[in-house]
mmCIF file of C-alpha atoms in Angstrom:
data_model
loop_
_atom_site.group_PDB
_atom_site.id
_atom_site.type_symbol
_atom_site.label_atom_id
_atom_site.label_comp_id
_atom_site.label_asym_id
_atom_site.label_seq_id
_atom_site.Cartn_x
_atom_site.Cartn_y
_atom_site.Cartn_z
ATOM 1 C CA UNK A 90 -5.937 -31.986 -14.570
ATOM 2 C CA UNK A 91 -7.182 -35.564 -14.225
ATOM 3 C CA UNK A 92 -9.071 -34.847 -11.167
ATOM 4 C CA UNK A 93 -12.317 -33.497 -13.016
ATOM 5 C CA UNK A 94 -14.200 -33.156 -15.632
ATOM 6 C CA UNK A 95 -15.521 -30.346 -17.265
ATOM 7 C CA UNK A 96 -19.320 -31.331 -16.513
ATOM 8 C CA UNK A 97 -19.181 -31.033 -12.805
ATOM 9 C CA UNK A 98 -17.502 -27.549 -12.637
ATOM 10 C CA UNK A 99 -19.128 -23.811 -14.179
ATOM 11 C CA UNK A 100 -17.668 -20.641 -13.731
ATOM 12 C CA UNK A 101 -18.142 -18.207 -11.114
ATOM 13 C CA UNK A 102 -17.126 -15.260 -8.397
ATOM 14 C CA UNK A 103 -17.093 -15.652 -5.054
ATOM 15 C CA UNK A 104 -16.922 -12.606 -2.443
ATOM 16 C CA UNK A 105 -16.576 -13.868 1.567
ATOM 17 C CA UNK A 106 -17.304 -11.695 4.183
ATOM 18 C CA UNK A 107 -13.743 -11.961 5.003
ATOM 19 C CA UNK A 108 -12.613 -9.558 2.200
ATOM 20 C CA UNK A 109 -11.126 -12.883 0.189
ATOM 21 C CA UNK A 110 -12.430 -12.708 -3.943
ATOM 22 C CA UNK A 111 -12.522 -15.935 -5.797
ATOM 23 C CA UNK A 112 -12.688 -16.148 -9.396
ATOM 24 C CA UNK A 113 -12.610 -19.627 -11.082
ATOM 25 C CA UNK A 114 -14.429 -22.663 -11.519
ATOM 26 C CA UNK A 115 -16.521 -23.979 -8.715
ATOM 27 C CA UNK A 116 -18.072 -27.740 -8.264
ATOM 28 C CA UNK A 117 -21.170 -28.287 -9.484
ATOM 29 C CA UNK A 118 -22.866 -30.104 -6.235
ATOM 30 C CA UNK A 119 -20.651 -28.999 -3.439
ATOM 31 C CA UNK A 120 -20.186 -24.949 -4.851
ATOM 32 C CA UNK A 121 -16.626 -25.228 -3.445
ATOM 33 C CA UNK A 122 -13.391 -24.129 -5.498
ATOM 34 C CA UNK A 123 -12.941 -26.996 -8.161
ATOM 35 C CA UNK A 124 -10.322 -26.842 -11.119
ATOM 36 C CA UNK A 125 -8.626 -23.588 -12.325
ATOM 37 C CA UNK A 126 -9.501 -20.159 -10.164
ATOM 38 C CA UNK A 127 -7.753 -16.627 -8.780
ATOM 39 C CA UNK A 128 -7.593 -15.976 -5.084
ATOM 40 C CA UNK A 129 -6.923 -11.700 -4.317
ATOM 41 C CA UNK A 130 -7.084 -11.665 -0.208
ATOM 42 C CA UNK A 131 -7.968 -8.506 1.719
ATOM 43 C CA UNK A 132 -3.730 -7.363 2.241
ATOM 44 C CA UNK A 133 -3.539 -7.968 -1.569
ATOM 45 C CA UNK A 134 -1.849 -10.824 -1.888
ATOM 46 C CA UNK A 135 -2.909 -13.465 -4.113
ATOM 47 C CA UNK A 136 -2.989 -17.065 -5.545
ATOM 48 C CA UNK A 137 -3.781 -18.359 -9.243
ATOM 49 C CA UNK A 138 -3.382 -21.661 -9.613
ATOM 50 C CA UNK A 139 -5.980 -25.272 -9.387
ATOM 51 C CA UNK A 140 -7.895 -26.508 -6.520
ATOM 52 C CA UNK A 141 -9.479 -29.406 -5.973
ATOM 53 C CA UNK A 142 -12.937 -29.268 -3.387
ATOM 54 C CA UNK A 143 -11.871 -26.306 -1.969
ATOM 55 C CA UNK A 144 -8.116 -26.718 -1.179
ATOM 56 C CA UNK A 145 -5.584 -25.563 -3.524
ATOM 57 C CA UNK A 146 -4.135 -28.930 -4.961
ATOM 58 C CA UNK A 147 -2.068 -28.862 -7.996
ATOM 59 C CA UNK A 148 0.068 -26.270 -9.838
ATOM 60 C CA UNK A 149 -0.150 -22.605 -8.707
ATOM 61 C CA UNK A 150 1.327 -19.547 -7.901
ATOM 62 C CA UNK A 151 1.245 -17.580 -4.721
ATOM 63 C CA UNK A 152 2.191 -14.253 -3.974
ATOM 64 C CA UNK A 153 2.261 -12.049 -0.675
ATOM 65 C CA UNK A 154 2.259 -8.715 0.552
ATOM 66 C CA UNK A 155 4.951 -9.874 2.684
ATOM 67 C CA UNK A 156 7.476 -10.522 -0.187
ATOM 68 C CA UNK A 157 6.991 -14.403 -0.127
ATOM 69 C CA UNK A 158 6.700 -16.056 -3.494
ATOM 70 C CA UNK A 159 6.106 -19.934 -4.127
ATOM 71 C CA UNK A 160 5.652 -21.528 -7.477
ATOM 72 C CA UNK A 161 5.064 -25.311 -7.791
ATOM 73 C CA UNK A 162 2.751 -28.193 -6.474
ATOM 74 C CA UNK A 163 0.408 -27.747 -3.916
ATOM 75 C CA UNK A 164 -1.426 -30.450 -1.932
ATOM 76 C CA UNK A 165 -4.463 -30.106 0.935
ATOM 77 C CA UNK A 166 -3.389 -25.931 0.950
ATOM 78 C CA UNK A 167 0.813 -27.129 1.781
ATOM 79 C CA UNK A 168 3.210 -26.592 -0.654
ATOM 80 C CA UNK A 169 4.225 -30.247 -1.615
ATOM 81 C CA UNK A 170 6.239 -31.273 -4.310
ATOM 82 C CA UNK A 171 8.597 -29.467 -6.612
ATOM 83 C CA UNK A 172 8.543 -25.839 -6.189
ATOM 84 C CA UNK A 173 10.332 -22.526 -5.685
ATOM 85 C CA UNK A 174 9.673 -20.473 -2.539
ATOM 86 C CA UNK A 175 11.346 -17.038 -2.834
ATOM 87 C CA UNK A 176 11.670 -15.067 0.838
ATOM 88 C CA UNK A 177 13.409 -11.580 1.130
ATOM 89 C CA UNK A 178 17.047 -12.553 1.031
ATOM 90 C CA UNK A 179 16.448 -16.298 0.649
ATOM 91 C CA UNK A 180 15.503 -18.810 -1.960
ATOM 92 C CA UNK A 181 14.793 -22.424 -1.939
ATOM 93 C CA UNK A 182 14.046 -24.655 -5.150
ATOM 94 C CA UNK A 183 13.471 -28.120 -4.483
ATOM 95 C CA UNK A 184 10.976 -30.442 -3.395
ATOM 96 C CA UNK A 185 8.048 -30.152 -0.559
ATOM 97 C CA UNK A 186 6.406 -32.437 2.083
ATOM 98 C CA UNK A 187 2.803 -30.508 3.177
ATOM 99 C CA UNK A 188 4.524 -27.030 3.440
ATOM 100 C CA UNK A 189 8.127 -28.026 4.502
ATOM 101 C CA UNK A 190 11.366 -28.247 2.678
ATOM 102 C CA UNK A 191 12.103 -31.944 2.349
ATOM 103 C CA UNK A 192 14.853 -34.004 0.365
ATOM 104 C CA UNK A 193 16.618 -32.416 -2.075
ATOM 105 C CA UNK A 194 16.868 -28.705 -2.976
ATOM 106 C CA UNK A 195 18.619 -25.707 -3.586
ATOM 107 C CA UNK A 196 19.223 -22.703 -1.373
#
């Protein structure tokens, strides 16, 4: 991603008291979630995909316990852009404006 470099990011974990595991690569200065990492929450359900200071921003994946899927763009934690957002009985492929279906899409 354009967004960083690999200089001002190194590896690591991150456990919260909250249960939530972060594995990925963390900013240098700021030790918030910076460039490619794996979110696993306490109910299991997970997110792979980039960040950018902390916010997932970019291409990723989520998956819940609560049979939700998206895959696509993400901006400021919102789905936004192109993506696919699977639901029980329901799916949408299209585009995204901060975590809403917008313009054109597919249901």
């Amino acid at each position: 991603m354009p967004w960083f470099r690999s200089d001002e990011v190194r590896h690591q974990a991150q456990y919260e008291p909250s249960g939530v595991v972060y594995e990925g690569n963390v900013h240098i200065d700021s030790e918030k979630r910076h460039g490619f990492g794996n979110l696993t929450y306490p109910d299991g359900s997970t997110f792979e995909g980039w960040f950018r200071q902390g916010k997932r921003e970019g291409y990723g994946s989520m998956t819940s316990t609560k049979n939700v899927k998206y895959q696509g763009f993400w901006l400021t934690n919102k789905y936004h852009g192109t993506g696919k957002l699977e639901e029980q009985d329901w799916v949408f492929t299209g585009e995204f404006d901060m975590g809403r279906k917008h313009g054109k899409g597919k249901e």
